[in-house]
Coordinates of C-alpha atoms in Angstrom, one line a residue:
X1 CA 22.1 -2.0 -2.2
X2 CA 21.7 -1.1 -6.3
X3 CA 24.7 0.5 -7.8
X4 CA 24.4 3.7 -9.9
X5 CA 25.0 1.4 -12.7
X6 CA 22.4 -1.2 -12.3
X7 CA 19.7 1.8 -11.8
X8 CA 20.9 3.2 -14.7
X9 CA 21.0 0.5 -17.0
X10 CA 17.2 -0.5 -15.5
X11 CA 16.2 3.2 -16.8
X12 CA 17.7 2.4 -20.1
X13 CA 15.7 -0.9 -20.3
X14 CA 12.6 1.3 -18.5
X15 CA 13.0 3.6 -21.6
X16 CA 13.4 0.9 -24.7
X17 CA 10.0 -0.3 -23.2
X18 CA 8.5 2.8 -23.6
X19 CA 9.4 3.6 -26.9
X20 CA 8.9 0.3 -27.9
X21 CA 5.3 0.6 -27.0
X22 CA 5.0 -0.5 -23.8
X23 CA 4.0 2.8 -21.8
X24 CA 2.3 0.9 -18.8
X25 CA 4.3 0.7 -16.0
X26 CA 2.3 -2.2 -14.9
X27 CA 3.2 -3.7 -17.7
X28 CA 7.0 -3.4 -17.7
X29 CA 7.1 -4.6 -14.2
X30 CA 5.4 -7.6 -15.2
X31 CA 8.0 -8.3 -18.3
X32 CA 10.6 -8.2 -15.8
X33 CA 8.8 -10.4 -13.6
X34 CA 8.1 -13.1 -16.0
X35 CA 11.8 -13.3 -17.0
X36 CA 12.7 -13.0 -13.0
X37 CA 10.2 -16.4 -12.7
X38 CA 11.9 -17.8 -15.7
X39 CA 15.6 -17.5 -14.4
X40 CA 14.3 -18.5 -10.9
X41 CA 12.7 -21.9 -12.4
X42 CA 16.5 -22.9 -13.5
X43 CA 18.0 -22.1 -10.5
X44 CA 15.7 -24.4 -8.6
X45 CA 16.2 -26.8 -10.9
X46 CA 19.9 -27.0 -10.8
X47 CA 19.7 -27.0 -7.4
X48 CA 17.8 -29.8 -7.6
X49 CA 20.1 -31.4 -9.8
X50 CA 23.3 -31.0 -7.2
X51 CA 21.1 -32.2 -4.3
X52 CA 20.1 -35.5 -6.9
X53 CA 24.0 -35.9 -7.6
X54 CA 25.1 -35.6 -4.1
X55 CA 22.1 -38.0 -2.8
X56 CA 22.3 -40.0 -5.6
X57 CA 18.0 -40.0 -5.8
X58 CA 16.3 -38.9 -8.6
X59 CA 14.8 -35.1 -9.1
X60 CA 10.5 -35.8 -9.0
X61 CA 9.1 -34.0 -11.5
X62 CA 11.6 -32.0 -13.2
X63 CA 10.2 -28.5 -13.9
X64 CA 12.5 -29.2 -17.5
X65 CA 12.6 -31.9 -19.0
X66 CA 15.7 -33.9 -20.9
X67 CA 13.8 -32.4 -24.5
X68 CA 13.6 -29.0 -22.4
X69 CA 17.0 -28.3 -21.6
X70 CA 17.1 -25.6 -24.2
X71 CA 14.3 -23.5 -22.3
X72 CA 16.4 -23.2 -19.1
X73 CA 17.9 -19.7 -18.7
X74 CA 21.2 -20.2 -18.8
X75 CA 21.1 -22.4 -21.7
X76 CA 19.3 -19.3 -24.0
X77 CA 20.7 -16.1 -22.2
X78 CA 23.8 -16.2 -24.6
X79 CA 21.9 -17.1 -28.0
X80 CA 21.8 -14.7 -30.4
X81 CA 18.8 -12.3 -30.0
X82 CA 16.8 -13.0 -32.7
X83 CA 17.2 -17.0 -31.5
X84 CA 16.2 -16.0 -28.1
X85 CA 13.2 -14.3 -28.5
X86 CA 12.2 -17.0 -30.7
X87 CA 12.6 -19.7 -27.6
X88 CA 11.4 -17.4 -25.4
X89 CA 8.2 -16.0 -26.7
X90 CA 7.0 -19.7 -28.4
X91 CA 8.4 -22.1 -26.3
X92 CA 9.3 -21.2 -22.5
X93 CA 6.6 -18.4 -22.1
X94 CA 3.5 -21.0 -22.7
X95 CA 5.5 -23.5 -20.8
X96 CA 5.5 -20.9 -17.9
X97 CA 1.5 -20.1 -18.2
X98 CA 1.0 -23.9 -17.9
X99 CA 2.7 -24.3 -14.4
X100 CA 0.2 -25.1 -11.1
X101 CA 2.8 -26.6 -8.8
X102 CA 5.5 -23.7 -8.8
X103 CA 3.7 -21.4 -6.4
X104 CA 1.4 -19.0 -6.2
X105 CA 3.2 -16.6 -8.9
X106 CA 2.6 -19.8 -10.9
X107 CA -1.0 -19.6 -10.3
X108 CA -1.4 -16.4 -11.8
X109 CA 0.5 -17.0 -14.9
X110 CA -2.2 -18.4 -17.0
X111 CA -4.0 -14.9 -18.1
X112 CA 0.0 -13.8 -18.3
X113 CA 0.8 -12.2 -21.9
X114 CA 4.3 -11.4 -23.5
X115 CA 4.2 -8.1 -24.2
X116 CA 8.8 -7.4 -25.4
X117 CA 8.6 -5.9 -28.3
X118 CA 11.9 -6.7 -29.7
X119 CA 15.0 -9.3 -29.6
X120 CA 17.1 -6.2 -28.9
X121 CA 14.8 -5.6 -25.8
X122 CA 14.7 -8.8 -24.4
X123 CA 18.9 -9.2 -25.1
X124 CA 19.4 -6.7 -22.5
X125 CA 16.7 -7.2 -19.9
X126 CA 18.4 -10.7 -19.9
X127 CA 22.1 -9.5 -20.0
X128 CA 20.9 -7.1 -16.9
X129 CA 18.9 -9.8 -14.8
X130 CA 22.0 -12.3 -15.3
X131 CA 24.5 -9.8 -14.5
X132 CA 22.8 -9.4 -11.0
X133 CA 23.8 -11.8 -8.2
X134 CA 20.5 -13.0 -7.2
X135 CA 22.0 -15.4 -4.5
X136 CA 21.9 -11.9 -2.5
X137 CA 17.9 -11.5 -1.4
X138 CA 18.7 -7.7 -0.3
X139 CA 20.1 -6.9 -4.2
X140 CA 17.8 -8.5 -5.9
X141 CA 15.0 -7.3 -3.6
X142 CA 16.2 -4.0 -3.5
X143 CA 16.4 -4.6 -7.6
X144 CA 12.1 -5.2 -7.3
X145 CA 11.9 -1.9 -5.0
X146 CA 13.7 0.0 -7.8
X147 CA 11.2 -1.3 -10.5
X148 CA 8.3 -1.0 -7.7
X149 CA 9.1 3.1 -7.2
X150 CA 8.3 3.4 -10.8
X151 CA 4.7 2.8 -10.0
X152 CA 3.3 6.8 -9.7
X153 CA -0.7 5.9 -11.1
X154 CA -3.4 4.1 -9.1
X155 CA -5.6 1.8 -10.3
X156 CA -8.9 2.3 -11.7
X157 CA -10.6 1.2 -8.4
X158 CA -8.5 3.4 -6.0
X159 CA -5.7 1.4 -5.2
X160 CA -2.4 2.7 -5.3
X161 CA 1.0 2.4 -4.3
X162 CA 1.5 2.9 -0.2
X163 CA 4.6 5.3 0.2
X164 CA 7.7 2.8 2.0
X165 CA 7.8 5.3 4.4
X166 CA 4.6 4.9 5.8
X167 CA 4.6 1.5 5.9
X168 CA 7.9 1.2 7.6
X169 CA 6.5 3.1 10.2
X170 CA 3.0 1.4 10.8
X171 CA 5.4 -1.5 10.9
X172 CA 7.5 -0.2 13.3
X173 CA 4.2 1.0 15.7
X174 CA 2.9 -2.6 15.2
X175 CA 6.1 -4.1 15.7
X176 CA 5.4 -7.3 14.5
X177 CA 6.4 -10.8 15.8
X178 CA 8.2 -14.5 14.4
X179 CA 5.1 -16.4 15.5
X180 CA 2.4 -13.9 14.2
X181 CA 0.2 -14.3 11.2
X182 CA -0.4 -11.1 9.4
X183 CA -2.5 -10.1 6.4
X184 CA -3.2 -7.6 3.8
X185 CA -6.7 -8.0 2.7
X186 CA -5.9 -5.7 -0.6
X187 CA -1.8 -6.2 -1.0
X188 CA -1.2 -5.2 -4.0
X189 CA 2.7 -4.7 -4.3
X190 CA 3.0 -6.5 -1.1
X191 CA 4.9 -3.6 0.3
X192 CA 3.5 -4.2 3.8
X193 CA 3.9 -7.7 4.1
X194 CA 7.4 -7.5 3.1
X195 CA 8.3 -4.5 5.3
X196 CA 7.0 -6.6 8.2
X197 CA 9.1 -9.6 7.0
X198 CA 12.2 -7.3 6.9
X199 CA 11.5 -6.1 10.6
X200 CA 11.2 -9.6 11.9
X201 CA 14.4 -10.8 10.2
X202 CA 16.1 -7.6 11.8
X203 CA 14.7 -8.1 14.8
X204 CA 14.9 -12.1 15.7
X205 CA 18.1 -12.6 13.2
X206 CA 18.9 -15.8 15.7
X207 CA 15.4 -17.4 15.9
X208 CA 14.1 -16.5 12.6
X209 CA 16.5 -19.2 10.7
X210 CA 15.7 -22.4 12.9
X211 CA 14.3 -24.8 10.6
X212 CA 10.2 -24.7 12.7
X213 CA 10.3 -21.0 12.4
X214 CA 12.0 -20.2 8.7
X215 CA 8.9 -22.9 7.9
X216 CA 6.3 -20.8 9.1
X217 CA 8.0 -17.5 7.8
X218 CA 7.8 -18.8 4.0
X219 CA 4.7 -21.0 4.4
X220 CA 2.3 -19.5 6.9
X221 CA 3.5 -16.1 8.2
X222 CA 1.6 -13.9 5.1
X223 CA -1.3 -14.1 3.5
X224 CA -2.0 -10.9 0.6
X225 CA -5.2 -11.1 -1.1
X226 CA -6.4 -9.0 -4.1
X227 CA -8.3 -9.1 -7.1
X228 CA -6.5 -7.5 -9.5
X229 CA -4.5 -10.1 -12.0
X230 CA -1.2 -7.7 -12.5
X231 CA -0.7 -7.0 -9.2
X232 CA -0.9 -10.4 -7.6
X233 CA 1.8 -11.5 -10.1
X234 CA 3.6 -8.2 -9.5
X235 CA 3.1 -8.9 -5.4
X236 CA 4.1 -13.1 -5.6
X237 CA 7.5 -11.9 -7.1
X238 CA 8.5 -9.4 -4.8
X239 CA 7.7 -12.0 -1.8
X240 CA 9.7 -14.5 -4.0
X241 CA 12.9 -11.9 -4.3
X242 CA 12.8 -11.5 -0.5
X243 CA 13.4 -14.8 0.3
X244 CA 9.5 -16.5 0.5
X245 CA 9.7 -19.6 -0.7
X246 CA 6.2 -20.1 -0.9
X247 CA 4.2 -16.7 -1.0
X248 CA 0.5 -17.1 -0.1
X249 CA -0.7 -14.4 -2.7
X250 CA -4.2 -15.1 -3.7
X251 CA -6.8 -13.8 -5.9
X252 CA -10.2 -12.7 -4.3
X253 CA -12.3 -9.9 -3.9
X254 CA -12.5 -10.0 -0.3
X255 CA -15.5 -8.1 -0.3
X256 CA -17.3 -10.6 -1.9
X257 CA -19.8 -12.7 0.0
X258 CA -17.8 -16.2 -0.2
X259 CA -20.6 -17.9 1.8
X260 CA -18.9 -21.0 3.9
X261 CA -15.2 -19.4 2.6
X262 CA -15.7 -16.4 4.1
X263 CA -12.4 -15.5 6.3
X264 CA -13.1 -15.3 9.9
X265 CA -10.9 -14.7 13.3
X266 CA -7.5 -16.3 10.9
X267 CA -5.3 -13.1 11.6
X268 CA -3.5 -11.7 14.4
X269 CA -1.9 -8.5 12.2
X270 CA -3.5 -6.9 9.5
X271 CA -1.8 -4.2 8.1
X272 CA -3.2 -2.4 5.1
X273 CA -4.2 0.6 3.1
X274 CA -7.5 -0.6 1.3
X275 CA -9.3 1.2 -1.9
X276 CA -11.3 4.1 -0.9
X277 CA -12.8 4.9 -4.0
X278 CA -16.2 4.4 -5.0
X279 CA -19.4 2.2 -3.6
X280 CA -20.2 -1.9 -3.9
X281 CA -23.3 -2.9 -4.8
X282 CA -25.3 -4.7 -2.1
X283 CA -25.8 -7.9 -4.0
X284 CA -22.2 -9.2 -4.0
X285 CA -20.9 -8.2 -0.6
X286 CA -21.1 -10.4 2.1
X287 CA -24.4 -10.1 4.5
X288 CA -21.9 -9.5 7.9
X289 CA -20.2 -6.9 6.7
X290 CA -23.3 -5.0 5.7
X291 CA -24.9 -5.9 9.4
X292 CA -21.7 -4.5 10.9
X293 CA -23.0 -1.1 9.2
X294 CA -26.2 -0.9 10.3
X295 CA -27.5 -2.2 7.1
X296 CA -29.8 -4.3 6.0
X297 CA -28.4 -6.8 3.4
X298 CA -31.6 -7.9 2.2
X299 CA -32.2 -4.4 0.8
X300 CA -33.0 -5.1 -2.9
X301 CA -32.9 -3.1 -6.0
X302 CA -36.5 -0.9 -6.5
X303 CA -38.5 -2.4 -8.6
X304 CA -38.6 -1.8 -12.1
X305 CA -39.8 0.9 -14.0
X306 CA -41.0 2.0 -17.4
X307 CA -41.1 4.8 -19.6
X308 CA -42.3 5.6 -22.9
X309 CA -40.8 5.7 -26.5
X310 CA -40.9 6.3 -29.8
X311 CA -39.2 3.4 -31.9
X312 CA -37.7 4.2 -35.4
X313 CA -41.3 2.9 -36.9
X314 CA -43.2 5.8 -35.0
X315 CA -44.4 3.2 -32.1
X316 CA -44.9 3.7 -28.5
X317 CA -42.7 1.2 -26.6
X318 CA -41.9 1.0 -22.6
X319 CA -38.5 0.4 -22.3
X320 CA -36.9 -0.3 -18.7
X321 CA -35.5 2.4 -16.7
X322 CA -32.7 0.7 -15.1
X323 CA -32.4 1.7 -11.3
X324 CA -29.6 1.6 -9.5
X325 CA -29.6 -0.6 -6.2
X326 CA -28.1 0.0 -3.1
X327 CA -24.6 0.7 -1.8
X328 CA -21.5 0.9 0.5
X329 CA -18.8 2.8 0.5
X330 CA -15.5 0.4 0.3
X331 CA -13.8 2.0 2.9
X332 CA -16.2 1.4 5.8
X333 CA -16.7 -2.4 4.2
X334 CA -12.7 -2.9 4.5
X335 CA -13.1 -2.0 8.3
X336 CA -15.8 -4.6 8.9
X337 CA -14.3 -7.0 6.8
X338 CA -10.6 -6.6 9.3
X339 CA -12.6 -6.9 11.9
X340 CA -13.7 -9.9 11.6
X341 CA -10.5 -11.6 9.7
X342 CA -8.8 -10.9 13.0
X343 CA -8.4 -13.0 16.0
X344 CA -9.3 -11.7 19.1
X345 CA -6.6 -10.0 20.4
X346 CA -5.5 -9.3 16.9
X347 CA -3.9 -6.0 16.1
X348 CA -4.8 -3.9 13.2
X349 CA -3.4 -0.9 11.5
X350 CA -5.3 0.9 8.7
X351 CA -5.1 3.6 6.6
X352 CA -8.7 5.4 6.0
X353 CA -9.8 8.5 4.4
X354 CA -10.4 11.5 6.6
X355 CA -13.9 10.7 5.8
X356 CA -14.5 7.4 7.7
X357 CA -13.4 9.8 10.9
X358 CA -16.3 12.3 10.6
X359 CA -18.9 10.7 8.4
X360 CA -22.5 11.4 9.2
X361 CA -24.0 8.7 7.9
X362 CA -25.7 6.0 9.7
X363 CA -22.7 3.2 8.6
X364 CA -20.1 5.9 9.1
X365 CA -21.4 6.3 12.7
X366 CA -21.3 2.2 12.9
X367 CA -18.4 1.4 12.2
X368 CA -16.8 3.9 14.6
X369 CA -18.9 2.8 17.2
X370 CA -17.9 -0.8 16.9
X371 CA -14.5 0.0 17.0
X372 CA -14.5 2.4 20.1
X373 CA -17.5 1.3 21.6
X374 CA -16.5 -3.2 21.3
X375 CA -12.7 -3.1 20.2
X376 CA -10.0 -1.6 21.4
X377 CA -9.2 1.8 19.6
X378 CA -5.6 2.8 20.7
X379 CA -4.1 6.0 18.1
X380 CA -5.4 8.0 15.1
X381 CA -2.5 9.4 13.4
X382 CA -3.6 12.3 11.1
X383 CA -1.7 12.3 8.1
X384 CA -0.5 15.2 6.1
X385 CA -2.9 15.4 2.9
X386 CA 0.2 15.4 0.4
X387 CA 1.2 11.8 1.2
X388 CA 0.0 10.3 -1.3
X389 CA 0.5 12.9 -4.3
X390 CA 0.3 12.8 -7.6
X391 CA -2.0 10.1 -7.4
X392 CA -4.3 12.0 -4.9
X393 CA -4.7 14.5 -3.1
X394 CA -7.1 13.3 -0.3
X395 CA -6.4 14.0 3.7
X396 CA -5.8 10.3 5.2
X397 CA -5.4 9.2 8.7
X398 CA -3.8 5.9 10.4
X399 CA -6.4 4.2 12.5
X400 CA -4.8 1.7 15.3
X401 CA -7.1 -0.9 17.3
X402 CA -6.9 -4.3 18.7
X403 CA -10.4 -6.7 18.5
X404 CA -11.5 -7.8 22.1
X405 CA -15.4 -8.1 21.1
X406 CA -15.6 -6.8 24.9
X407 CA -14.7 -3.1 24.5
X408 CA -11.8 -1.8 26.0
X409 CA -11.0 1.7 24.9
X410 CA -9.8 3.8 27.3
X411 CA -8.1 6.6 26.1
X412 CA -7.1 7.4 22.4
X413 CA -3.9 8.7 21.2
X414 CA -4.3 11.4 18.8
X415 CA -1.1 13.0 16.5
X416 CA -1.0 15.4 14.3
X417 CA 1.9 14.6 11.7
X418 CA 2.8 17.3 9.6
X419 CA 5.8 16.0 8.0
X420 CA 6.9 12.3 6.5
X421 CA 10.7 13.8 4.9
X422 CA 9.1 14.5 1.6
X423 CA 8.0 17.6 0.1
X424 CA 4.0 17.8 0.1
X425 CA 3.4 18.4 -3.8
X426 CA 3.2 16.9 -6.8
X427 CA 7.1 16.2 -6.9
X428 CA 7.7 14.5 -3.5
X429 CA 10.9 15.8 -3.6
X430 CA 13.0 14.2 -0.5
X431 CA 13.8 16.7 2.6
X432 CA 17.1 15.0 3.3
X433 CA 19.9 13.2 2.2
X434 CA 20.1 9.8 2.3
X435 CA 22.0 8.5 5.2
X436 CA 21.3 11.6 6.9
X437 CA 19.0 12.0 9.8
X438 CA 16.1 14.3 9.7
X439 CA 14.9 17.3 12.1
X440 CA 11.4 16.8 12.9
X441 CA 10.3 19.9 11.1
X442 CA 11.4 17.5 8.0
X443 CA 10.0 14.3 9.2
X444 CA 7.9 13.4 12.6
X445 CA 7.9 9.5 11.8
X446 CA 11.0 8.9 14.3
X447 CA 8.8 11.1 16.7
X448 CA 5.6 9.3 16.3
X449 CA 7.5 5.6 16.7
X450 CA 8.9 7.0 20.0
X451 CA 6.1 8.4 21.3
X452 CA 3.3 5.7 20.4
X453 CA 5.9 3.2 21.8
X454 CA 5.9 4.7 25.0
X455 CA 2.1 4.2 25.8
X456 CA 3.4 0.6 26.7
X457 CA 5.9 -1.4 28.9
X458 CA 8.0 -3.8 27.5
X459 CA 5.8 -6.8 29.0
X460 CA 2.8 -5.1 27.0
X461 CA 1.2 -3.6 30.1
X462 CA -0.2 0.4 29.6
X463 CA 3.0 2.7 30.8
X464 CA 1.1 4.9 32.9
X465 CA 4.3 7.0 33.3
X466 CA 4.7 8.1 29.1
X467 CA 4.8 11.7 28.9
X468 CA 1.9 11.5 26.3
X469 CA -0.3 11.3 29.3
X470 CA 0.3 14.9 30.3
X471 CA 0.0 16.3 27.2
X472 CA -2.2 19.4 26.4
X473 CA -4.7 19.2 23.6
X474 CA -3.0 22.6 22.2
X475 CA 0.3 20.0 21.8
X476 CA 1.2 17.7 18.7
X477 CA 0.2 14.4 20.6
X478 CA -2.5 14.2 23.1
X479 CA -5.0 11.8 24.9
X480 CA -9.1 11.7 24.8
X481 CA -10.6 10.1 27.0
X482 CA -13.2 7.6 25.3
X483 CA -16.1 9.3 27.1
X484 CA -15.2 12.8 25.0
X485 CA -15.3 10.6 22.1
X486 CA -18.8 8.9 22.2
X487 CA -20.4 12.0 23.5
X488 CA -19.2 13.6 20.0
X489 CA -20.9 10.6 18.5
X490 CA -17.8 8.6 18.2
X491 CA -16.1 11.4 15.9
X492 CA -12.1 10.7 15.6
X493 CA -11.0 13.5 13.3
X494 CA -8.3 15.5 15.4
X495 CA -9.2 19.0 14.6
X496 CA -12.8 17.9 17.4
X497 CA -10.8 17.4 20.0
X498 CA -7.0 20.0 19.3
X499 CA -7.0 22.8 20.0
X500 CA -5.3 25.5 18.6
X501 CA -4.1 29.1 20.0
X502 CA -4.5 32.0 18.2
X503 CA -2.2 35.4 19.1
X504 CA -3.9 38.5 19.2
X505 CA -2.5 40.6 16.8
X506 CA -2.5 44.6 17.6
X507 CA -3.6 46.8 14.6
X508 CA -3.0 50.6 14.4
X509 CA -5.9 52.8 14.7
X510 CA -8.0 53.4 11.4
X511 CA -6.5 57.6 12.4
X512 CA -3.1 56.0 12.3
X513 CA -3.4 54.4 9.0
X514 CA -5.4 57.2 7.5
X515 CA -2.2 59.2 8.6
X516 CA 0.5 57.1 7.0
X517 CA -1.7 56.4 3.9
X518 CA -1.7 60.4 3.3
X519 CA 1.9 60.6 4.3
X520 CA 2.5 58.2 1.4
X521 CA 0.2 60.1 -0.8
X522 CA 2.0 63.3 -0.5
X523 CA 5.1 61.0 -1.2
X524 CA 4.1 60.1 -4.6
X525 CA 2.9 63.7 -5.4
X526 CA 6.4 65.5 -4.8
X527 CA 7.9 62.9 -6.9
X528 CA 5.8 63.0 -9.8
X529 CA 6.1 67.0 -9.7
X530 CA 10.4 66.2 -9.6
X531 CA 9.8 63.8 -12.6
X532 CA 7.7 67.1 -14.6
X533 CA 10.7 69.3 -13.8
X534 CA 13.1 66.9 -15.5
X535 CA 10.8 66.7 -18.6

């Protein structure tokens, strides 16, 4: 838990990068970062260095060397400013981008670039990252989350910031477990991976620190994949300051055709909220995912064609009118591209624009008939459309399905969420105070948890009993059947299937209004007539 003081001082620091030219909030986070991975290189080290003096066998590999001691934190964090940002910025800062064996943040340090603008600066972000006690995973995570909630703009291909509320609860619905492997095919931040590391340490705190199962919790447990530089550096640390040893953040565009590399059936959880902005070109997606929308992939670009123009020397030239080639949305593309990263009998929960739940489009329509029609489809959770303001204002829904490849849909759990605990504008101002617990007027996520958990028996068998069974469509939670569902041609926006009563409201008589309209007429005239008199 942060102090008052530590958030304050990480505003002041917040605002001496911003008036020292570093508006970007991106960026700052990944300052921070750089000097988090530079501290976190001499604590390894040293203990390293107590393990070699209690063994008596030699540290492999040093990360510094005997004619590097001066680059280790601890060695520089007291120098005078002007000295430190000298070491800093010329010597440990290249040494840094040079790593490859120091992890994945490692990795993505070579296109890394110091961006402190001043010795003053960098004196106290240093003074505040060494004043923290970064043995504690929850204060120094909780330190990243801080930084993290800074983040209100999305990124130039849609991607933004998933609110920690949401994912706590898609984490909670999926409840996931120590021996599963679980993805986020466009992480980002990493907040899902880490919420889901957070329930599993909460929820196996005996099992989760024997030696087998802390291995495959730092090594093999989560996988986050994106293609955007800042973020994957900005996503390895915050799996680093929650305790991953060895965070499997990678670069790639996974909806790039990869041929042999492609990721098939390696999942059993995938939780994520992929971009849903814009289209990909046909020519770098991969051919399965196109198939899995009813498309063609060998669709090519038209062929080309010319016009005519006068060049500056009053001659007729054709030049090349460029035409643009096929499409796909990336929302739909992200749905075929979970489906087949999961295992059978993998378990998948997706945020998706309202539009991939009513698209009339032939790849819409595929897509939703692959999921109801040869998966599983288990809930659609309709999400107020203020969740994700300022960023964007677009009406989003959770999607929830398991891959079987033989069908299996049965009936569908709808719910209509109208609150998360935040106000719905631009300000997202909480409803409650922290510590407190909510009404469901101010939040329905506790209701939703309950409720969705229900639908099941502890052993994983359907709970035939759950209340939700017996719910009316005119209710906040109901059940369709799956045959109501392809008969609207697979539609799965809630407003097709809820319905909604309207109370008949009694109006006067047009005589009766007429009446009290004069009546009020008549009003007005005696009182302008005592107004006259008083004149």
């Amino acid at each position: 838990m942060l102090t008052g003081k530590i958030r304050n001082q990480i505003d002041q620091v917040w605002t001496m990068f911003w008036t020292g030219g570093v508006a970007n909030p991106i960026s700052v986070i990944e300052q921070i970062s750089y000097l988090l991975f530079i501290r976190r290189l001499d604590e390894l080290q040293r203990t390293a260095e107590r393990r070699a003096q209690a063994t008596g066998i030699p540290i492999a590999n040093p990360t510094f060397g005997p004619d590097e001691q001066a680059l280790r934190w601890n060695n520089f964090k007291d120098k005078d400013p002007n000295v430190m940002m000298d070491i800093v910025q010329n010597q440990v800062f290249p040494k840094i981008k040079a790593l490859h064996n120091e992890g994945s943040f490692a990795e993505h340090m070579k296109d890394a670039i110091f961006m402190i603008p001043s010795a003053k600066l960098l004196d106290q972000v240093v003074q505040l990252l060494s004043a923290i006690n970064m043995d504690d995973k929850d204060t120094k995570g909780d330190l990243y989350e801080y930084l993290l909630s800074k983040l209100q703009q999305s990124g130039v291909n849609g991607q933004f910031r998933t609110p920690r509320n949401l994912i706590q609860m898609m984490v909670e619905l999926m409840q996931p477990k120590l021996g599963d492997t679980i993805c986020d095919p466009s992480s980002g931040t990493c907040g899902f991976l880490m919420a889901a590391l957070e329930y599993v340490e909460n929820n196996y705190k005996q099992e989760v620190n024997k030696p087998e199962n802390r291995k495959h919790v730092n090594n093999a447990m989560f996988t986050g994949f994106d293609f955007d530089k800042s973020m994957l550096r900005i996503g390895a640390m915050n799996m680093l300051l929650h305790g991953i040893e060895n965070p499997s953040v990678l670069y790639r565009d996974s909806l790039q055709d990869q041929g042999d590399a492609n990721i098939s059936e390696a999942y059993n959880l995938i939780l994520a909220n992929p971009p849903f902005k814009g289209s990909v070109d046909f020519d770098i997606v991969a051919p399965d995912l196109l198939r899995a929308l009813g498309k063609n992939p060998a669709a090519k670009k038209a062929a080309p064609k010319y016009k005519t123009e006068i060049d500056e020397n009053g001659n007729e030239i054709q030049v090349e009118v460029k035409a643009k080639g096929p499409t796909e949305k990336s929302e739909l593309l992200f749905l075929a591209l979970i489906l087949r990263m999961l295992k059978v009998g993998g378990r998948a929960a997706v945020i998706v624009p309202d539009g991939v739940l009513f698209g009339s489009t032939k790849s819409h329509k595929s897509i939703r008939e692959k999921i109801v029609n040869e998966q599983k489809l288990e809930a659609v959770i309709s999400l107020p459309s203020g969740v994700f303001k300022p960023y964007a204002g677009v009406s989003t829904a959770i999607l929830i399905f398991t891959k079987t490849n033989s069908g299996g849909t049965d009936k569908v759990w709808f719910y209509d969420m109208q609150a998360d605990g935040f106000s719905l504008d631009d300000k997202r101002t909480p409803l409650f105070k922290d510590g407190a617990e909510p009404t469901h007027e101010q939040s329905n996520i506790a209701d939703i948890i309950a409720r969705y958990l229900s639908l099941t028996n502890p052993d994983g068998t359907p709970n035939l009993a759950s209340p939700e069974h017996n719910r009316k469509t005119t209710e906040q939670s109901f059940m369709v059947p799956v045959a109501n569902i392809t008969d609207n041609d697979c539609d799965l926006s809630l407003n097709r299937y809820k319905k909604v009563i309207y109370e008949e409201v009694q109006y006067d008589s047009p005589k009766v209004i007429l009446a009290r309209i004069k009546t009020l007429q008549e009003k007005m005239t005696k009182g302008v007539q005592e107004l006259e008199k008083l004149l």
